[in-house]
């Protein structure tokens, strides 16, 4: 069996042969390597980010004057505002042309930010006060972050399985 060894050279090593080759085989050359090496800093690292979610809507359904830009867009062309919201939400720009799309945007916004409410309240707001509901969704998306951040921890590798060739 031929064995190939590698060494990463620094700028000082260019033009010189390596003093000692690195052997990346397992310590017992008859036994195959079954797991990847983990840097010591990766096992202890974790990322924690706090995202402010939950509670009520940041503005009421009829608080249209709390954001003058949204108020102007909602009163001049509410469908254009809703198309803009859908594209910011990651949906197709024409999504609001489908039946029930405003209800889906409102429920999605409420669920994404863990806002208290019910499906019945969402249905009533959308079907009885459609322009006000669109403006409320727009104000909410402006005030709360669009992305979600989760807590992630590095986990140790799974134990090696005896008798398997990976």
PDB file of N, CA and C in Angstrom, residues 10 38 41 45 47 70 73 76 81 86 92 94 98 118 123 126-127 129 139 145-146:
ATOM      1  N   UNK A  10       4.684  27.121   4.628  1.00  0.00           N
ATOM      2  CA  UNK A  10       4.578  28.562   4.811  1.00  0.00           C
ATOM      3  C   UNK A  10       5.477  29.242   3.786  1.00  0.00           C
ATOM      4  N   UNK A  38     -11.993  17.310  14.979  1.00  0.00           N
ATOM      5  CA  UNK A  38     -12.715  18.519  15.357  1.00  0.00           C
ATOM      6  C   UNK A  38     -11.730  19.461  16.032  1.00  0.00           C
ATOM      7  N   UNK A  41     -11.481  24.431  19.535  1.00  0.00           N
ATOM      8  CA  UNK A  41     -12.297  25.613  19.773  1.00  0.00           C
ATOM      9  C   UNK A  41     -13.720  25.424  19.263  1.00  0.00           C
ATOM     10  N   UNK A  45     -17.609  26.297  21.263  1.00  0.00           N
ATOM     11  CA  UNK A  45     -18.212  27.551  20.825  1.00  0.00           C
ATOM     12  C   UNK A  45     -19.722  27.435  20.713  1.00  0.00           C
ATOM     13  N   UNK A  47     -23.323  30.169  19.724  1.00  0.00           N
ATOM     14  CA  UNK A  47     -23.796  31.481  19.306  1.00  0.00           C
ATOM     15  C   UNK A  47     -25.178  31.676  19.900  1.00  0.00           C
ATOM     16  N   UNK A  70     -46.333  54.529   5.416  1.00  0.00           N
ATOM     17  CA  UNK A  70     -47.235  53.396   5.237  1.00  0.00           C
ATOM     18  C   UNK A  70     -48.662  53.893   5.030  1.00  0.00           C
ATOM     19  N   UNK A  73     -48.931  55.170   1.391  1.00  0.00           N
ATOM     20  CA  UNK A  73     -48.939  54.048   0.438  1.00  0.00           C
ATOM     21  C   UNK A  73     -50.229  53.253   0.536  1.00  0.00           C
ATOM     22  N   UNK A  76     -53.152  55.432  -1.035  1.00  0.00           N
ATOM     23  CA  UNK A  76     -53.073  55.656  -2.482  1.00  0.00           C
ATOM     24  C   UNK A  76     -53.240  54.365  -3.278  1.00  0.00           C
ATOM     25  N   UNK A  81     -48.919  48.256  -1.972  1.00  0.00           N
ATOM     26  CA  UNK A  81     -48.273  48.056  -0.672  1.00  0.00           C
ATOM     27  C   UNK A  81     -48.254  46.573  -0.317  1.00  0.00           C
ATOM     28  N   UNK A  86     -45.469  41.257   0.211  1.00  0.00           N
ATOM     29  CA  UNK A  86     -45.302  39.857  -0.189  1.00  0.00           C
ATOM     30  C   UNK A  86     -43.880  39.599  -0.682  1.00  0.00           C
ATOM     31  N   UNK A  92     -43.857  35.518  -4.084  1.00  0.00           N
ATOM     32  CA  UNK A  92     -43.927  36.101  -5.416  1.00  0.00           C
ATOM     33  C   UNK A  92     -44.575  37.484  -5.314  1.00  0.00           C
ATOM     34  N   UNK A  94     -46.641  38.855  -7.179  1.00  0.00           N
ATOM     35  CA  UNK A  94     -48.064  38.796  -7.538  1.00  0.00           C
ATOM     36  C   UNK A  94     -48.891  37.972  -6.549  1.00  0.00           C
ATOM     37  N   UNK A  98     -53.933  36.511  -5.366  1.00  0.00           N
ATOM     38  CA  UNK A  98     -54.638  35.269  -5.056  1.00  0.00           C
ATOM     39  C   UNK A  98     -55.614  35.485  -3.911  1.00  0.00           C
ATOM     40  N   UNK A 118     -55.903  35.371  17.284  1.00  0.00           N
ATOM     41  CA  UNK A 118     -56.518  34.144  16.789  1.00  0.00           C
ATOM     42  C   UNK A 118     -56.749  34.258  15.293  1.00  0.00           C
ATOM     43  N   UNK A 123     -59.081  36.910  10.402  1.00  0.00           N
ATOM     44  CA  UNK A 123     -60.079  36.856   9.333  1.00  0.00           C
ATOM     45  C   UNK A 123     -60.961  38.102   9.372  1.00  0.00           C
ATOM     46  N   UNK A 126     -58.980  41.216   8.155  1.00  0.00           N
ATOM     47  CA  UNK A 126     -58.712  41.206   6.717  1.00  0.00           C
ATOM     48  C   UNK A 126     -59.993  41.417   5.914  1.00  0.00           C
ATOM     49  N   UNK A 127     -61.069  40.755   6.294  1.00  0.00           N
ATOM     50  CA  UNK A 127     -62.281  40.820   5.477  1.00  0.00           C
ATOM     51  C   UNK A 127     -63.168  42.019   5.773  1.00  0.00           C
ATOM     52  N   UNK A 129     -61.784  45.087   7.280  1.00  0.00           N
ATOM     53  CA  UNK A 129     -60.967  46.308   7.225  1.00  0.00           C
ATOM     54  C   UNK A 129     -59.695  46.042   6.445  1.00  0.00           C
ATOM     55  N   UNK A 139     -46.600  48.078   8.976  1.00  0.00           N
ATOM     56  CA  UNK A 139     -45.973  48.714  10.138  1.00  0.00           C
ATOM     57  C   UNK A 139     -45.251  47.686  11.000  1.00  0.00           C
ATOM     58  N   UNK A 145     -37.715  42.758  13.252  1.00  0.00           N
ATOM     59  CA  UNK A 145     -36.765  42.238  12.259  1.00  0.00           C
ATOM     60  C   UNK A 145     -37.439  41.238  11.331  1.00  0.00           C
ATOM     61  N   UNK A 146     -36.990  41.234  10.072  1.00  0.00           N
ATOM     62  CA  UNK A 146     -37.559  40.329   9.072  1.00  0.00           C
ATOM     63  C   UNK A 146     -37.016  38.919   9.256  1.00  0.00           C
TER      64      UNK A 146
END
